[in-house]
mmCIF file of C-alpha atoms in Angstrom:
data_model
loop_
_atom_site.group_PDB
_atom_site.id
_atom_site.type_symbol
_atom_site.label_atom_id
_atom_site.label_comp_id
_atom_site.label_asym_id
_atom_site.label_seq_id
_atom_site.Cartn_x
_atom_site.Cartn_y
_atom_site.Cartn_z
ATOM 1 C CA MET A 239 -17.329 35.381 11.341
ATOM 2 C CA LEU A 240 -16.581 31.657 11.325
ATOM 3 C CA ARG A 241 -14.301 30.499 8.512
ATOM 4 C CA ILE A 242 -14.718 26.813 7.678
ATOM 5 C CA VAL A 243 -11.769 25.026 6.102
ATOM 6 C CA GLY A 244 -12.322 21.684 4.406
ATOM 7 C CA LEU A 245 -9.963 18.830 5.280
ATOM 8 C CA SER A 246 -9.840 15.875 2.907
ATOM 9 C CA GLY A 247 -7.434 13.417 1.331
ATOM 10 C CA GLY A 248 -6.977 9.959 -0.084
ATOM 11 C CA ILE A 249 -7.483 6.653 1.683
ATOM 12 C CA ALA A 250 -4.729 5.881 4.225
ATOM 13 C CA CYS A 251 -3.086 9.274 3.687
ATOM 14 C CA GLY A 252 -3.375 10.289 7.339
ATOM 15 C CA LYS A 253 -6.318 12.696 7.268
ATOM 16 C CA SER A 254 -7.389 11.709 10.793
ATOM 17 C CA THR A 255 -3.831 12.146 12.078
ATOM 18 C CA VAL A 256 -3.759 15.652 10.601
ATOM 19 C CA ALA A 257 -7.156 16.351 12.215
ATOM 20 C CA ALA A 258 -5.750 15.248 15.592
ATOM 21 C CA ILE A 259 -2.780 17.614 15.190
ATOM 22 C CA ILE A 260 -5.136 20.469 14.273
ATOM 23 C CA ARG A 261 -7.178 19.785 17.423
ATOM 24 C CA SER A 262 -3.995 19.720 19.515
ATOM 25 C CA GLN A 263 -3.255 23.235 18.242
ATOM 26 C CA GLY A 264 -6.588 24.434 19.639
ATOM 27 C CA TYR A 265 -8.736 24.457 16.510
ATOM 28 C CA PRO A 266 -12.121 22.694 16.396
ATOM 29 C CA VAL A 267 -12.599 19.913 13.837
ATOM 30 C CA VAL A 268 -16.066 18.699 12.846
ATOM 31 C CA ASP A 269 -15.753 15.068 11.709
ATOM 32 C CA ALA A 270 -18.223 14.014 8.998
ATOM 33 C CA ASP A 271 -17.606 10.315 9.758
ATOM 34 C CA LEU A 272 -18.685 10.779 13.382
ATOM 35 C CA LEU A 273 -21.743 12.747 12.283
ATOM 36 C CA ALA A 274 -22.545 9.954 9.805
ATOM 37 C CA ARG A 275 -22.652 7.498 12.707
ATOM 38 C CA ASP A 276 -24.774 9.854 14.821
ATOM 39 C CA VAL A 277 -27.426 10.488 12.160
ATOM 40 C CA VAL A 278 -28.053 6.753 11.614
ATOM 41 C CA ALA A 279 -28.296 5.943 15.325
ATOM 42 C CA LYS A 280 -31.432 4.117 16.431
ATOM 43 C CA GLY A 281 -34.338 6.540 16.713
ATOM 44 C CA GLN A 282 -32.948 9.148 14.316
ATOM 45 C CA PRO A 283 -35.069 10.040 11.236
ATOM 46 C CA ALA A 284 -32.369 8.804 8.811
ATOM 47 C CA PHE A 285 -32.233 5.470 10.654
ATOM 48 C CA GLN A 286 -35.937 4.876 10.077
ATOM 49 C CA GLN A 287 -35.695 5.869 6.403
ATOM 50 C CA ILE A 288 -32.835 3.392 5.880
ATOM 51 C CA VAL A 289 -34.745 0.557 7.570
ATOM 52 C CA ASP A 290 -37.906 1.375 5.603
ATOM 53 C CA HIS A 291 -35.976 1.130 2.336
ATOM 54 C CA PHE A 292 -33.479 -1.686 2.939
ATOM 55 C CA GLY A 293 -35.461 -3.835 5.369
ATOM 56 C CA ASP A 294 -34.776 -5.464 8.730
ATOM 57 C CA GLN A 295 -31.863 -7.543 7.415
ATOM 58 C CA ILE A 296 -29.567 -4.538 7.891
ATOM 59 C CA LEU A 297 -30.296 -4.484 11.646
ATOM 60 C CA SER A 298 -28.169 -6.146 14.308
ATOM 61 C CA ASP A 299 -29.625 -8.270 17.121
ATOM 62 C CA ASN A 300 -30.038 -5.210 19.362
ATOM 63 C CA GLY A 301 -32.041 -3.358 16.711
ATOM 64 C CA ALA A 302 -29.274 -0.930 15.758
ATOM 65 C CA LEU A 303 -27.907 -0.511 12.247
ATOM 66 C CA ASP A 304 -25.472 -3.251 11.251
ATOM 67 C CA ARG A 305 -23.011 -1.156 9.251
ATOM 68 C CA ARG A 306 -21.146 -4.205 7.946
ATOM 69 C CA GLU A 307 -24.348 -5.787 6.617
ATOM 70 C CA LEU A 308 -25.490 -2.493 5.098
ATOM 71 C CA GLY A 309 -22.094 -2.190 3.422
ATOM 72 C CA ARG A 310 -22.516 -5.691 1.999
ATOM 73 C CA VAL A 311 -25.976 -4.812 0.651
ATOM 74 C CA ILE A 312 -24.818 -1.685 -1.170
ATOM 75 C CA PHE A 313 -21.443 -3.042 -2.326
ATOM 76 C CA GLY A 314 -21.417 -3.108 -6.115
ATOM 77 C CA ASP A 315 -25.003 -1.796 -6.306
ATOM 78 C CA GLU A 316 -24.829 1.785 -7.571
ATOM 79 C CA ASP A 317 -28.569 2.430 -7.147
ATOM 80 C CA ALA A 318 -28.537 1.187 -3.543
ATOM 81 C CA ARG A 319 -25.484 3.306 -2.729
ATOM 82 C CA LYS A 320 -27.099 6.410 -4.230
ATOM 83 C CA LYS A 321 -30.301 5.756 -2.287
ATOM 84 C CA LEU A 322 -28.344 5.460 0.965
ATOM 85 C CA GLU A 323 -26.445 8.676 0.206
ATOM 86 C CA SER A 324 -29.707 10.488 -0.608
ATOM 87 C CA ILE A 325 -30.804 9.686 2.961
ATOM 88 C CA THR A 326 -27.560 10.226 4.861
ATOM 89 C CA HIS A 327 -25.964 13.203 3.082
ATOM 90 C CA PRO A 328 -28.758 15.730 3.862
ATOM 91 C CA ALA A 329 -28.823 14.504 7.483
ATOM 92 C CA ILE A 330 -25.040 14.905 7.802
ATOM 93 C CA ALA A 331 -25.212 18.372 6.206
ATOM 94 C CA LEU A 332 -27.869 19.452 8.721
ATOM 95 C CA ALA A 333 -25.892 18.044 11.667
ATOM 96 C CA SER A 334 -22.711 19.795 10.509
ATOM 97 C CA GLN A 335 -24.546 23.117 10.158
ATOM 98 C CA GLU A 336 -25.747 22.755 13.748
ATOM 99 C CA LYS A 337 -22.130 22.207 14.864
ATOM 100 C CA PHE A 338 -20.967 25.294 12.964
ATOM 101 C CA ILE A 339 -23.745 27.395 14.510
ATOM 102 C CA GLU A 340 -22.595 26.250 17.967
ATOM 103 C CA LEU A 341 -18.994 27.212 17.133
ATOM 104 C CA THR A 342 -20.110 30.624 15.838
ATOM 105 C CA GLN A 343 -22.084 31.227 19.025
ATOM 106 C CA ALA A 344 -18.999 30.222 21.028
ATOM 107 C CA GLY A 345 -17.067 32.997 19.277
ATOM 108 C CA ARG A 346 -14.768 30.763 17.218
ATOM 109 C CA ASP A 347 -13.380 32.270 14.012
ATOM 110 C CA LEU A 348 -11.744 29.230 12.369
ATOM 111 C CA ALA A 349 -12.911 25.611 12.230
ATOM 112 C CA PHE A 350 -12.209 22.561 10.090
ATOM 113 C CA TYR A 351 -14.593 20.123 8.433
ATOM 114 C CA GLU A 352 -13.031 16.680 7.974
ATOM 115 C CA ALA A 353 -14.728 14.677 5.222
ATOM 116 C CA ALA A 354 -13.402 12.016 2.848
ATOM 117 C CA LEU A 355 -15.675 12.958 -0.066
ATOM 118 C CA LEU A 356 -15.479 16.761 0.059
ATOM 119 C CA VAL A 357 -14.082 16.996 -3.460
ATOM 120 C CA GLU A 358 -16.252 14.231 -4.949
ATOM 121 C CA THR A 359 -19.464 15.849 -3.682
ATOM 122 C CA GLY A 360 -18.358 19.402 -4.501
ATOM 123 C CA GLY A 361 -18.811 20.321 -0.837
ATOM 124 C CA TYR A 362 -15.401 22.014 -0.774
ATOM 125 C CA LYS A 363 -16.782 24.833 -2.949
ATOM 126 C CA SER A 364 -18.722 26.246 -0.003
ATOM 127 C CA MET A 365 -15.628 26.252 2.249
ATOM 128 C CA SER A 366 -13.294 29.178 2.871
ATOM 129 C CA ALA A 367 -10.338 26.976 1.860
ATOM 130 C CA LEU A 368 -9.479 23.332 1.201
ATOM 131 C CA VAL A 369 -6.603 21.340 2.718
ATOM 132 C CA VAL A 370 -5.802 17.991 1.081
ATOM 133 C CA VAL A 371 -3.618 15.351 2.755
ATOM 134 C CA THR A 372 -1.632 13.163 0.369
ATOM 135 C CA ALA A 373 0.800 10.244 0.476
ATOM 136 C CA ARG A 374 2.699 8.231 -2.102
ATOM 137 C CA PRO A 375 0.830 5.114 -3.380
ATOM 138 C CA GLU A 376 3.299 2.672 -1.835
ATOM 139 C CA ILE A 377 2.828 4.358 1.555
ATOM 140 C CA GLN A 378 -0.965 4.195 1.183
ATOM 141 C CA ARG A 379 -0.664 0.458 0.476
ATOM 142 C CA GLU A 380 1.630 -0.053 3.456
ATOM 143 C CA ARG A 381 -0.769 1.755 5.805
ATOM 144 C CA LEU A 382 -3.788 -0.135 4.476
ATOM 145 C CA ARG A 383 -1.990 -3.444 5.058
ATOM 146 C CA ALA A 384 -1.041 -2.322 8.585
ATOM 147 C CA ARG A 385 -4.725 -1.610 9.330
ATOM 148 C CA ASP A 386 -5.871 -4.949 7.958
ATOM 149 C CA ILE A 387 -3.275 -7.733 7.987
ATOM 150 C CA ASP A 388 -5.563 -9.970 5.901
ATOM 151 C CA LEU A 389 -5.591 -7.434 3.063
ATOM 152 C CA SER A 390 -3.594 -8.519 0.021
ATOM 153 C CA ASP A 391 -1.517 -6.104 -2.059
ATOM 154 C CA GLU A 392 -4.043 -6.576 -4.852
ATOM 155 C CA ASP A 393 -6.999 -5.677 -2.612
ATOM 156 C CA ALA A 394 -5.123 -2.665 -1.254
ATOM 157 C CA GLU A 395 -4.530 -1.535 -4.842
ATOM 158 C CA LYS A 396 -8.239 -1.965 -5.602
ATOM 159 C CA ARG A 397 -9.242 0.172 -2.628
ATOM 160 C CA ILE A 398 -6.886 2.941 -3.696
ATOM 161 C CA ALA A 399 -8.003 2.664 -7.342
ATOM 162 C CA SER A 400 -11.683 2.893 -6.342
ATOM 163 C CA GLN A 401 -11.114 6.416 -4.992
ATOM 164 C CA MET A 402 -10.887 9.670 -6.915
ATOM 165 C CA PRO A 403 -7.230 10.076 -8.011
ATOM 166 C CA LEU A 404 -5.266 12.188 -5.544
ATOM 167 C CA ALA A 405 -4.086 14.424 -8.391
ATOM 168 C CA GLN A 406 -7.686 15.567 -8.928
ATOM 169 C CA LYS A 407 -8.027 16.479 -5.259
ATOM 170 C CA GLU A 408 -4.680 18.263 -5.272
ATOM 171 C CA ALA A 409 -5.806 20.280 -8.318
ATOM 172 C CA VAL A 410 -8.568 22.016 -6.322
ATOM 173 C CA ALA A 411 -6.706 22.250 -2.989
ATOM 174 C CA ASP A 412 -5.579 25.559 -1.518
ATOM 175 C CA TYR A 413 -3.051 23.734 0.669
ATOM 176 C CA ILE A 414 -1.489 20.296 0.212
ATOM 177 C CA ILE A 415 0.040 18.435 3.158
ATOM 178 C CA SER A 416 2.201 15.477 2.125
ATOM 179 C CA ASN A 417 2.397 12.712 4.708
ATOM 180 C CA ASN A 418 5.284 10.575 3.503
ATOM 181 C CA THR A 419 7.713 10.899 6.396
ATOM 182 C CA SER A 420 7.674 11.102 10.200
ATOM 183 C CA ARG A 421 4.950 12.292 12.567
ATOM 184 C CA ASP A 422 7.202 15.191 13.659
ATOM 185 C CA GLU A 423 7.641 16.386 10.085
ATOM 186 C CA LEU A 424 3.907 16.034 9.462
ATOM 187 C CA GLU A 425 3.159 18.097 12.558
ATOM 188 C CA ALA A 426 5.534 20.827 11.366
ATOM 189 C CA ARG A 427 3.768 20.940 7.993
ATOM 190 C CA VAL A 428 0.340 21.138 9.636
ATOM 191 C CA VAL A 429 1.412 23.976 11.947
ATOM 192 C CA ASP A 430 2.834 25.837 8.932
ATOM 193 C CA VAL A 431 -0.494 25.533 7.088
ATOM 194 C CA LEU A 432 -2.388 26.668 10.207
ATOM 195 C CA ASN A 433 -0.173 29.759 10.408
ATOM 196 C CA GLN A 434 -0.756 30.485 6.714
ATOM 197 C CA LEU A 435 -4.517 30.131 7.143
ATOM 198 C CA GLN A 436 -4.568 32.374 10.196
ATOM 199 C CA SER A 437 -2.550 35.038 8.351
ATOM 200 C CA ARG A 438 -4.784 34.746 5.293
ATOM 201 C CA PHE A 439 -8.003 35.222 7.231
ATOM 202 C CA ASP A 440 -6.642 37.796 9.671
ATOM 203 C CA GLY A 441 -5.468 39.868 6.718
#
């Protein structure tokens, strides 16, 4: 039986780094962000639904989805964002189920599902466990600024503030991995959680 463990966290907390460590330990990770890109690729049903609703202005010169332009269209427009999510979320859910079926058929017994909004959407409730990656606010700001040198402290604060508070994610987590120090220490924490999960499910 395949156990699926949710992997989530706050912005710039290092969720993708944790996912990379998990993969390096031999565990499969299904990445919701990658699936989100796949399901809106040219020719996919969700792609056509998005174009039908938002119009050709969200297409790039080569006819593919212009993610930056689409982001601009939905920014600050709650109805537009909800419409987009009503198209993409079911498509991502279907694509992830297909991945999990493949892993089950391959005989895997433990896999991870990496998704930023697992807690916000309630998706974590269907998982066998939830791992949340956290970092102190000043470290989140520092990492955001490192990603985007044009980002001001104020804008970094706004991005962090626009997310669900980390404390709310921690409250529903089975395991919390703090990413405030070195990569080596983070790796040790991840391996410890993997061992705990394996013991929990093997038992």
